[in-house]
CSV table of C-alpha atoms and ligand atoms in Angstrom, one decimal:
chain,number,residue,atom,x,y,z
A,1,MET,CA,82.5,119.7,82.3
A,2,GLN,CA,79.7,118.0,80.4
A,3,PHE,CA,78.5,115.8,83.3
A,4,THR,CA,75.6,115.9,85.7
A,5,ARG,CA,75.0,113.5,88.6
A,6,SER,CA,72.2,111.9,86.6
A,7,ASP,CA,74.8,110.7,84.0
A,8,PHE,CA,75.9,108.2,86.7
A,9,PRO,CA,74.0,105.5,88.5
A,10,GLU,CA,71.8,106.4,91.5
A,11,GLY,CA,73.9,106.7,94.7
A,12,PHE,CA,77.2,106.8,92.8
A,13,VAL,CA,79.8,108.2,95.2
A,14,PHE,CA,82.1,111.1,94.2
A,15,GLY,CA,85.0,112.0,96.3
A,16,THR,CA,88.6,112.9,96.5
A,17,ALA,CA,91.6,111.4,98.2
A,18,THR,CA,94.8,112.3,100.1
A,19,SER,CA,97.2,110.5,102.4
A,20,ALA,CA,98.6,111.3,105.9
A,21,TYR,CA,102.3,111.8,105.2
A,22,GLN,CA,101.6,113.8,102.1
A,23,ILE,CA,99.5,116.5,103.7
A,24,GLU,CA,99.3,116.4,107.5
A,25,GLY,CA,102.8,117.6,108.6
A,26,HIS,CA,104.5,114.7,110.3
A,27,GLY,CA,106.5,117.0,112.6
A,28,PHE,CA,103.5,117.8,114.8
A,29,GLY,CA,101.4,116.2,117.4
A,30,GLY,CA,103.7,113.6,118.8
A,31,ALA,CA,104.1,111.5,115.7
A,32,GLY,CA,107.0,109.1,115.7
A,33,ALA,CA,109.8,108.8,113.2
A,34,THR,CA,109.1,106.9,110.0
A,35,HIS,CA,111.2,105.3,107.3
A,36,TRP,CA,110.1,108.1,104.9
A,37,ASP,CA,111.9,110.6,107.2
A,38,SER,CA,115.2,108.7,107.1
A,39,PHE,CA,114.8,107.9,103.4
A,40,ALA,CA,114.3,111.6,102.6
A,41,ALA,CA,117.2,112.6,104.9
A,42,THR,CA,119.5,110.4,102.7
A,43,PRO,CA,121.0,112.5,99.9
A,44,GLY,CA,119.8,111.5,96.4
A,45,ASN,CA,116.6,109.8,97.4
A,46,VAL,CA,114.1,112.7,97.3
A,47,ALA,CA,114.2,115.8,95.0
A,48,ARG,CA,115.7,118.7,96.9
A,49,GLY,CA,115.8,116.5,100.0
A,50,GLU,CA,112.2,117.5,100.8
A,51,ASN,CA,110.2,115.6,103.4
A,52,GLY,CA,106.7,115.5,105.0
A,53,ALA,CA,107.6,117.3,108.3
A,54,LEU,CA,105.3,120.3,107.4
A,55,ALA,CA,103.7,119.2,104.1
A,56,CYS,CA,100.4,121.1,103.8
A,57,ASP,CA,100.1,121.6,107.6
A,58,HIS,CA,96.7,119.8,107.4
A,59,TYR,CA,97.2,118.9,111.0
A,60,HIS,CA,96.6,122.5,112.0
A,61,ARG,CA,94.3,123.4,109.1
A,62,LEU,CA,91.9,120.6,109.4
A,63,GLU,CA,88.7,122.7,109.6
A,64,GLU,CA,89.7,124.8,106.6
A,65,ASP,CA,90.4,121.7,104.5
A,66,LEU,CA,87.2,120.0,105.5
A,67,ASP,CA,85.4,123.2,104.4
A,68,LEU,CA,87.1,122.9,101.0
A,69,LEU,CA,85.8,119.3,100.7
A,70,ALA,CA,82.3,120.4,101.6
A,71,GLY,CA,82.5,123.3,99.1
A,72,LEU,CA,83.5,120.8,96.4
A,73,GLY,CA,80.3,118.8,97.1
A,74,ALA,CA,82.3,115.6,97.8
A,75,ASP,CA,80.1,112.7,99.0
A,76,ALA,CA,83.1,110.9,100.5
A,77,TYR,CA,86.7,111.7,101.5
A,78,ARG,CA,89.4,109.0,101.2
A,79,PHE,CA,92.2,109.8,103.7
A,80,SER,CA,94.9,107.7,105.4
A,81,THR,CA,95.9,107.4,109.0
A,82,SER,CA,99.6,107.5,110.1
A,83,TRP,CA,100.6,104.4,112.0
A,84,ALA,CA,103.4,106.4,113.7
A,85,ARG,CA,101.1,109.2,114.7
A,86,VAL,CA,98.9,106.7,116.5
A,87,LEU,CA,101.7,104.4,117.8
A,88,PRO,CA,105.0,106.4,117.7
A,89,GLU,CA,107.1,103.3,118.2
A,90,GLY,CA,104.8,101.2,115.9
A,91,ARG,CA,103.7,99.1,118.9
A,92,GLY,CA,102.9,99.7,122.5
A,93,GLN,CA,102.4,103.2,123.8
A,94,VAL,CA,99.5,105.0,122.1
A,95,ASN,CA,99.8,108.7,121.3
A,96,GLU,CA,96.4,110.0,122.4
A,97,ALA,CA,96.8,113.3,120.5
A,98,GLY,CA,97.1,111.1,117.3
A,99,LEU,CA,93.9,109.3,118.0
A,100,ASP,CA,92.2,112.6,118.9
A,101,PHE,CA,93.2,114.0,115.5
A,102,TYR,CA,91.6,111.2,113.6
A,103,ASP,CA,88.6,111.4,115.8
A,104,ARG,CA,88.2,115.1,115.0
A,105,LEU,CA,88.7,114.3,111.3
A,106,VAL,CA,86.0,111.7,111.2
A,107,ASP,CA,83.5,113.8,113.2
A,108,GLY,CA,84.4,116.9,111.0
A,109,LEU,CA,83.5,114.9,107.9
A,110,LEU,CA,80.3,113.5,109.4
A,111,THR,CA,79.2,117.0,110.5
A,112,ARG,CA,79.5,118.1,106.9
A,113,GLY,CA,77.7,115.1,105.5
A,114,ILE,CA,80.8,113.5,104.0
A,115,LYS,CA,81.5,109.8,104.3
A,116,PRO,CA,84.9,108.9,105.9
A,117,ALA,CA,86.8,106.4,103.7
A,118,VAL,CA,89.8,105.3,105.7
A,119,THR,CA,93.1,103.7,104.4
A,120,LEU,CA,95.1,102.5,107.4
A,121,TYR,CA,98.5,102.5,105.8
A,122,HIS,CA,99.8,104.8,103.0
A,123,TRP,CA,103.5,104.2,103.3
A,124,GLU,CA,105.0,105.9,106.4
A,125,LEU,CA,106.2,102.9,108.4
A,126,PRO,CA,107.3,103.6,112.0
A,127,SER,CA,111.1,103.6,112.1
A,128,PRO,CA,111.4,101.1,115.0
A,129,LEU,CA,109.5,98.5,112.8
A,130,ALA,CA,111.7,99.4,109.8
A,131,ASP,CA,114.7,98.6,112.1
A,132,LEU,CA,113.2,95.1,112.6
A,133,GLY,CA,113.1,94.5,108.9
A,134,GLY,CA,109.8,96.3,108.1
A,135,TRP,CA,107.8,94.6,105.4
A,136,ARG,CA,110.5,91.8,105.1
A,137,ASN,CA,109.6,90.6,108.6
A,138,ARG,CA,106.6,88.3,108.8
A,139,ASP,CA,105.8,89.7,112.2
A,140,ILE,CA,104.6,92.9,110.5
A,141,ALA,CA,101.3,91.2,109.8
A,142,GLY,CA,100.6,91.0,113.6
A,143,TRP,CA,102.0,94.5,114.3
A,144,PHE,CA,99.7,95.9,111.6
A,145,ALA,CA,96.7,94.1,112.9
A,146,ASP,CA,97.3,95.5,116.3
A,147,PHE,CA,97.5,99.0,114.9
A,148,ALA,CA,94.2,98.4,113.1
A,149,GLU,CA,92.6,97.3,116.3
A,150,VAL,CA,93.9,100.3,118.4
A,151,LEU,CA,92.7,102.8,115.8
A,152,MET,CA,89.4,101.1,114.9
A,153,ARG,CA,88.4,100.8,118.6
A,154,ARG,CA,88.5,104.6,118.5
A,155,ILE,CA,87.0,105.5,115.1
A,156,GLY,CA,85.6,102.3,113.7
A,157,ASP,CA,82.0,103.0,114.8
A,158,ARG,CA,81.8,106.1,112.6
A,159,VAL,CA,83.8,105.4,109.4
A,160,TRP,CA,82.1,104.5,106.2
A,161,SER,CA,84.7,102.2,104.7
A,162,VAL,CA,88.2,100.9,105.4
A,163,ALA,CA,91.0,99.6,103.2
A,164,PRO,CA,94.0,98.3,105.1
A,165,ILE,CA,96.8,99.2,102.7
A,166,ASN,CA,97.2,101.6,99.8
A,167,GLU,CA,98.8,100.2,96.6
A,168,PRO,CA,100.6,97.0,97.7
A,169,TRP,CA,102.7,97.2,94.5
A,170,CYS,CA,104.3,100.4,95.8
A,171,VAL,CA,104.9,98.9,99.2
A,172,GLY,CA,106.4,95.8,97.7
A,173,TRP,CA,108.0,96.3,94.3
A,174,LEU,CA,108.6,100.1,94.0
A,175,SER,CA,110.2,100.2,97.5
A,176,HIS,CA,112.1,96.9,97.6
A,177,PHE,CA,113.0,96.1,94.0
A,178,ASP,CA,113.1,99.5,92.2
A,179,GLY,CA,114.3,101.3,95.3
A,180,TYR,CA,112.4,104.5,94.4
A,181,HIS,CA,110.5,104.6,97.7
A,182,ALA,CA,111.4,104.0,101.3
A,183,PRO,CA,113.2,101.9,102.4
A,184,GLY,CA,114.9,102.2,99.1
A,185,LEU,CA,116.0,98.6,98.7
A,186,ARG,CA,117.0,96.9,95.5
A,187,ASP,CA,116.8,93.2,96.5
A,188,ILE,CA,114.8,90.5,95.0
A,189,ARG,CA,114.5,88.5,98.2
A,190,ALA,CA,113.3,91.5,100.2
A,191,THR,CA,110.8,92.2,97.4
A,192,ALA,CA,109.3,88.7,97.5
A,193,ARG,CA,108.9,88.9,101.2
A,194,ALA,CA,107.4,92.4,101.2
A,195,MET,CA,105.0,91.6,98.3
A,196,HIS,CA,103.7,88.6,100.3
A,197,HIS,CA,103.7,90.1,103.7
A,198,VAL,CA,101.8,93.2,102.6
A,199,LEU,CA,99.0,90.9,101.5
A,200,LEU,CA,99.2,88.9,104.7
A,201,ALA,CA,99.1,92.1,106.8
A,202,HIS,CA,96.0,93.2,104.7
A,203,GLY,CA,94.3,89.9,105.6
A,204,ARG,CA,95.1,90.1,109.3
A,205,ALA,CA,93.8,93.6,109.5
A,206,ILE,CA,90.6,92.5,107.8
A,207,GLN,CA,90.2,89.7,110.3
A,208,VAL,CA,90.6,92.1,113.2
A,209,MET,CA,88.1,94.6,111.9
A,210,ARG,CA,85.6,91.8,111.1
A,211,GLY,CA,86.1,90.7,114.7
A,212,LEU,CA,85.2,94.3,115.8
A,213,GLY,CA,81.9,93.9,113.9
A,214,MET,CA,82.9,96.3,111.1
A,215,SER,CA,81.6,96.2,107.5
A,216,ASN,CA,82.4,97.8,104.2
A,217,LEU,CA,86.0,96.6,104.2
A,218,GLY,CA,88.0,96.5,101.0
A,219,ALA,CA,91.4,96.7,99.3
A,220,VAL,CA,93.0,99.4,97.2
A,221,CYS,CA,95.4,98.3,94.4
A,222,ASN,CA,97.1,100.4,91.7
A,223,PHE,CA,97.1,99.4,88.1
A,224,GLU,CA,99.1,100.4,85.0
A,225,TRP,CA,98.2,99.1,81.6
A,226,SER,CA,101.2,97.6,79.8
A,227,THR,CA,101.4,97.9,76.0
A,228,PRO,CA,104.2,96.0,74.2
A,229,ALA,CA,106.6,98.3,72.4
A,230,ASN,CA,106.2,96.3,69.2
A,231,GLY,CA,104.6,93.2,67.8
A,232,GLY,CA,107.5,91.0,68.5
A,233,GLU,CA,107.5,88.0,70.8
A,234,ALA,CA,110.1,89.4,73.3
A,235,ALA,CA,108.2,92.7,73.8
A,236,THR,CA,104.9,90.9,74.2
A,237,ARG,CA,106.4,88.6,76.8
A,238,ALA,CA,108.0,91.6,78.6
A,239,ALA,CA,104.6,93.4,78.7
A,240,THR,CA,103.0,90.3,80.1
A,241,THR,CA,105.5,90.0,82.9
A,242,TYR,CA,105.1,93.7,83.7
A,243,ASP,CA,101.3,93.2,83.9
A,244,ALA,CA,101.8,90.1,86.1
A,245,ILE,CA,104.0,91.9,88.6
A,246,TYR,CA,102.2,95.2,88.7
A,247,ASN,CA,98.5,94.2,88.3
A,248,ARG,CA,97.8,90.4,88.5
A,249,PHE,CA,100.0,89.5,91.5
A,250,PHE,CA,97.8,91.3,94.1
A,251,LEU,CA,94.5,90.5,92.4
A,252,GLY,CA,95.6,86.8,92.2
A,253,GLY,CA,96.4,86.7,95.9
A,254,LEU,CA,93.3,88.5,97.0
A,255,PHE,CA,90.8,86.8,94.7
A,256,LYS,CA,92.3,83.6,93.3
A,257,ARG,CA,94.5,82.3,96.1
A,258,ALA,CA,97.4,82.1,93.6
A,259,TYR,CA,100.2,84.2,92.3
A,260,PRO,CA,100.8,84.4,88.5
A,261,THR,CA,103.4,81.9,87.1
A,262,GLU,CA,105.3,84.8,85.4
A,263,VAL,CA,106.0,86.3,88.9
A,264,LEU,CA,106.8,83.0,90.5
A,265,VAL,CA,109.6,82.4,87.9
A,266,GLY,CA,111.5,85.3,89.6
A,267,LEU,CA,110.1,85.6,93.1
A,268,GLY,CA,109.1,82.0,93.9
A,269,ALA,CA,112.5,80.9,95.3
A,270,HIS,CA,112.5,83.9,97.7
A,271,LEU,CA,109.0,83.7,99.1
A,272,PRO,CA,108.8,82.7,102.8
A,273,ASP,CA,108.2,79.0,103.7
A,274,GLY,CA,104.6,78.0,103.7
A,275,TRP,CA,103.4,81.0,101.7
A,276,GLN,CA,100.6,79.1,100.1
A,277,GLU,CA,99.0,78.5,103.5
A,278,ASP,CA,98.6,82.3,104.0
A,279,PHE,CA,96.0,82.5,101.2
A,280,GLU,CA,93.4,81.5,103.8
A,281,THR,CA,94.0,84.8,105.5
A,282,ILE,CA,94.9,86.9,102.4
A,283,ALA,CA,91.8,86.0,100.4
A,284,ALA,CA,89.2,86.5,103.2
A,285,PRO,CA,86.1,87.9,101.6
A,286,LEU,CA,85.9,91.7,100.9
A,287,ASP,CA,83.0,94.1,100.5
A,288,TRP,CA,84.6,96.1,97.6
A,289,LEU,CA,87.8,96.6,95.6
A,290,GLY,CA,89.3,100.0,94.8
A,291,LEU,CA,91.3,100.6,91.7
A,292,ASN,CA,93.9,103.5,91.5
A,293,TYR,CA,94.6,104.3,87.9
A,294,TYR,CA,96.7,107.0,86.2
A,295,THR,CA,98.5,105.8,83.1
A,296,ARG,CA,99.9,103.0,80.9
A,297,LYS,CA,103.5,102.0,80.2
A,298,VAL,CA,105.0,101.0,76.9
A,299,ILE,CA,107.2,97.9,77.6
A,300,ASP,CA,110.1,96.3,75.7
A,301,HIS,CA,112.4,93.4,76.4
A,302,ALA,CA,115.5,94.0,78.4
A,303,PRO,CA,118.5,91.7,78.5
A,304,GLY,CA,120.0,90.4,81.8
A,305,PRO,CA,118.3,88.8,84.8
A,306,TRP,CA,114.5,88.5,85.4
A,307,PRO,CA,112.1,90.3,85.0
A,308,ASN,CA,113.6,91.3,81.5
A,309,TYR,CA,111.5,94.3,80.8
A,310,GLN,CA,112.2,98.0,80.4
A,311,GLU,CA,109.9,101.0,80.0
A,312,VAL,CA,110.3,103.0,76.8
A,313,GLU,CA,108.8,106.3,75.9
A,314,GLY,CA,105.3,106.2,74.4
A,315,PRO,CA,103.8,108.6,71.8
A,316,LEU,CA,100.8,109.9,73.8
A,317,GLU,CA,100.4,113.3,75.5
A,318,LYS,CA,102.1,113.3,78.9
A,319,THR,CA,101.4,114.9,82.3
A,320,GLN,CA,103.9,116.7,84.6
A,321,MET,CA,104.9,113.2,85.8
A,322,GLY,CA,105.8,112.3,82.2
A,323,TRP,CA,103.0,109.8,82.4
A,324,GLU,CA,101.0,109.2,79.2
A,325,VAL,CA,97.3,110.1,79.2
A,326,TYR,CA,95.5,106.8,78.4
A,327,PRO,CA,91.8,106.7,79.6
A,328,ASP,CA,91.1,103.5,77.8
A,329,GLY,CA,93.2,101.7,80.3
A,330,LEU,CA,90.9,102.7,83.1
A,331,ARG,CA,87.9,101.3,81.2
A,332,ASP,CA,89.7,98.1,80.3
A,333,PHE,CA,91.0,97.5,83.9
A,334,LEU,CA,87.5,97.9,85.3
A,335,ILE,CA,86.1,95.5,82.8
A,336,ARG,CA,88.9,93.0,83.2
A,337,THR,CA,88.9,93.1,87.0
A,338,ALA,CA,85.1,92.5,87.1
A,339,THR,CA,85.2,89.8,84.4
A,340,GLU,CA,88.3,87.8,85.6
A,341,TYR,CA,88.5,88.5,89.4
A,342,THR,CA,85.7,90.1,91.2
A,343,GLY,CA,82.3,89.4,89.5
A,344,ASP,CA,79.5,91.3,91.2
A,345,LEU,CA,81.7,92.7,94.0
A,346,PRO,CA,81.3,96.6,94.1
A,347,LEU,CA,84.3,98.4,92.5
A,348,TYR,CA,85.4,101.9,93.1
A,349,VAL,CA,88.0,104.1,91.3
A,350,THR,CA,89.8,105.1,94.5
A,351,GLU,CA,92.4,107.4,92.8
A,352,ASN,CA,92.6,109.1,89.4
A,353,GLY,CA,94.1,112.4,88.5
A,354,MET,CA,97.1,114.1,87.0
A,355,ALA,CA,100.1,116.3,87.9
A,356,ASN,CA,100.2,119.6,86.2
A,357,ALA,CA,102.6,122.6,86.6
A,358,ASP,CA,99.9,124.7,88.1
A,359,THR,CA,100.2,128.2,89.5
A,360,HIS,CA,97.6,129.7,91.7
A,361,ASN,CA,96.1,131.9,89.0
A,362,THR,CA,96.3,129.9,85.8
A,363,PRO,CA,93.3,127.7,85.0
A,364,ASP,CA,94.2,124.0,85.1
A,365,THR,CA,92.4,123.2,81.9
A,366,ALA,CA,94.6,120.1,81.2
A,367,ARG,CA,93.3,118.6,84.4
A,368,ILE,CA,89.7,119.3,83.5
A,369,THR,CA,90.2,117.5,80.2
A,370,TYR,CA,92.0,114.6,81.9
A,371,LEU,CA,89.2,114.2,84.4
A,372,GLU,CA,86.5,114.4,81.7
A,373,GLN,CA,88.3,111.8,79.6
A,374,HIS,CA,88.6,109.4,82.6
A,375,LEU,CA,85.0,110.0,83.7
A,376,GLY,CA,84.1,109.1,80.1
A,377,ALA,CA,86.0,105.8,80.5
A,378,VAL,CA,84.1,105.2,83.8
A,379,GLN,CA,80.8,105.6,82.0
A,380,GLU,CA,81.9,103.1,79.3
A,381,ALA,CA,82.8,100.6,82.0
A,382,ILE,CA,79.4,101.0,83.6
A,383,ALA,CA,77.7,100.7,80.3
A,384,ALA,CA,79.6,97.4,79.8
A,385,GLY,CA,78.1,96.1,83.0
A,386,VAL,CA,80.9,96.8,85.6
A,387,PRO,CA,79.4,97.2,89.1
A,388,LEU,CA,81.2,100.5,89.7
A,389,HIS,CA,79.9,102.4,92.7
A,390,GLY,CA,82.2,105.5,92.9
A,391,TYR,CA,85.0,107.6,91.7
A,392,PHE,CA,87.7,109.5,93.8
A,393,THR,CA,90.1,112.1,92.3
A,394,TRP,CA,93.6,112.3,93.4
A,395,SER,CA,94.0,114.7,95.1
A,396,LEU,CA,92.1,117.2,97.1
A,397,MET,CA,95.2,119.5,97.3
A,398,ASP,CA,98.8,119.8,96.0
A,399,ASN,CA,101.0,117.8,98.3
A,400,TYR,CA,104.2,115.8,98.9
A,401,GLU,CA,104.7,113.6,95.9
A,402,TRP,CA,107.1,111.3,97.7
A,403,ALA,CA,110.5,111.0,96.0
A,404,LEU,CA,109.6,113.9,93.7
A,405,GLY,CA,108.9,116.3,96.5
A,406,TYR,CA,106.5,119.2,96.3
A,407,GLU,CA,107.0,120.2,92.6
A,408,LYS,CA,104.5,117.8,91.1
A,409,ARG,CA,101.0,119.2,91.6
A,410,PHE,CA,98.1,116.8,91.7
A,411,GLY,CA,95.6,119.0,93.6
A,412,LEU,CA,92.1,120.4,92.8
A,413,VAL,CA,93.3,123.0,95.3
A,414,HIS,CA,96.5,124.9,94.8
A,415,VAL,CA,98.8,125.1,97.8
A,416,ASP,CA,101.5,127.7,98.1
A,417,PHE,CA,104.2,125.9,100.0
A,418,GLU,CA,105.7,129.1,101.3
A,419,THR,CA,102.5,130.6,102.9
A,420,LEU,CA,100.4,127.4,102.8
A,421,GLU,CA,97.5,129.4,101.4
A,422,ARG,CA,95.0,127.2,99.6
A,423,THR,CA,93.4,128.4,96.3
A,424,PRO,CA,90.8,126.2,94.6
A,425,LYS,CA,91.7,125.6,90.9
A,426,ALA,CA,89.5,125.7,87.9
A,427,SER,CA,89.2,121.9,88.1
A,428,TYR,CA,87.8,122.2,91.7
A,429,GLN,CA,85.2,124.7,90.4
A,430,ALA,CA,84.3,122.5,87.4
A,431,LEU,CA,83.7,119.5,89.6
A,432,ALA,CA,81.9,121.5,92.3
A,433,LYS,CA,79.4,122.8,89.7
A,434,TRP,CA,77.8,119.4,89.3
A,435,TRP,CA,79.0,117.5,92.5
A,436,ARG,CA,77.2,120.1,94.6
A,437,ALA,CA,74.0,119.9,92.6
B,1,IFM,O1,100.7,110.6,95.2
B,1,IFM,C1,100.5,109.3,94.9
B,1,IFM,C2,99.7,108.6,96.0
B,1,IFM,O2,100.4,108.6,97.2
B,1,IFM,C3,99.5,107.2,95.7
B,1,IFM,N1,98.9,107.0,94.3
B,1,IFM,C4,99.5,107.7,93.3
B,1,IFM,C5,99.7,109.2,93.6
B,1,IFM,C6,100.3,110.0,92.5
B,1,IFM,O3,101.6,109.5,92.2
């Protein structure tokens, strides 16, 4: 890789990211059942029926994994906490072993000089709360705020940053409209409620953490650039709708106290009563915004009911996910977000990376190229004046890629899912070379 730390602003934070259900091994340590366990146990939902019961067994290999992070020279580590590990029923009785685990994780990072960047929720909803309607139920905002309080009373004095929820689009749209993620619903009313309640829960958790005196609190949204399939009016309108649902809905709620009209056309009739009054909570000031970025989609018109769009295959090189490699989208999102929504607020790239069919002994040169291209886009955004403060790769190690199971490899470290042996890949070495300097 061509970079050195001096190619980026002073104090720029480099790190890597993971999430609890994808690596920890949910079958251990008294963690309660989640909607991902039942979703994965339902035939047809997840490739090969795989689940997160063992995953990378990070729960038992914590020290080894933290040493890998230190060897990489990461300044920060973005990890998530499992609600059901801390509160097995989602509310009430605390699992002390769960709190102890996150305590050890935070201390293990600090001992190695690595900043703990916490995400409270990365998708594994406790089953008892799913039984009560999960993200469709407005009460989830209070349940989530209570979880935030229990956890932060234990580790909040030592964490560097906190974001309540990873990728609200996935929690809302992908899981309730597309049905690709747990709970696997395909229902427009459920979607409207989940999309709104996830923001309300975010806001309530921020309030609770401010009340505890915490700072450096943010939000993490995912973004996909949408390119019209052709120059026609219908494709352009379809791409605009895609952009509104995927990208502008959550930014609008968080920073403009409004949802885009293109989304209200479809979801407006299904939003809960009094939703506008919730912006007071949703749009409470933040200290930073994180952007997760991987790809763009080429979008065409689709007949039938709203939202009238469909993805079509694009011409660019693709990753193991079938996602096009499009670094310009990262630069353009950073510029657009700062210009239209966040101004001087510090931004971070909180996830970026690619899946590749890696083996433990073939150099992942495609990933090195992908990271180089996207770090180039980061530099262009900084040169254009974007107040970007850090960049996190997804992911530290190969892990459970949700509905696609263990086949899609995003890691800088190869994991053999038979032996659980970790082997740093060429991309890990390439980053370590200048991150450690
Ligand atoms: O693995 C996921 C992660 O859980 C959330 N962001 C995107 C990654 C790659 O699909």
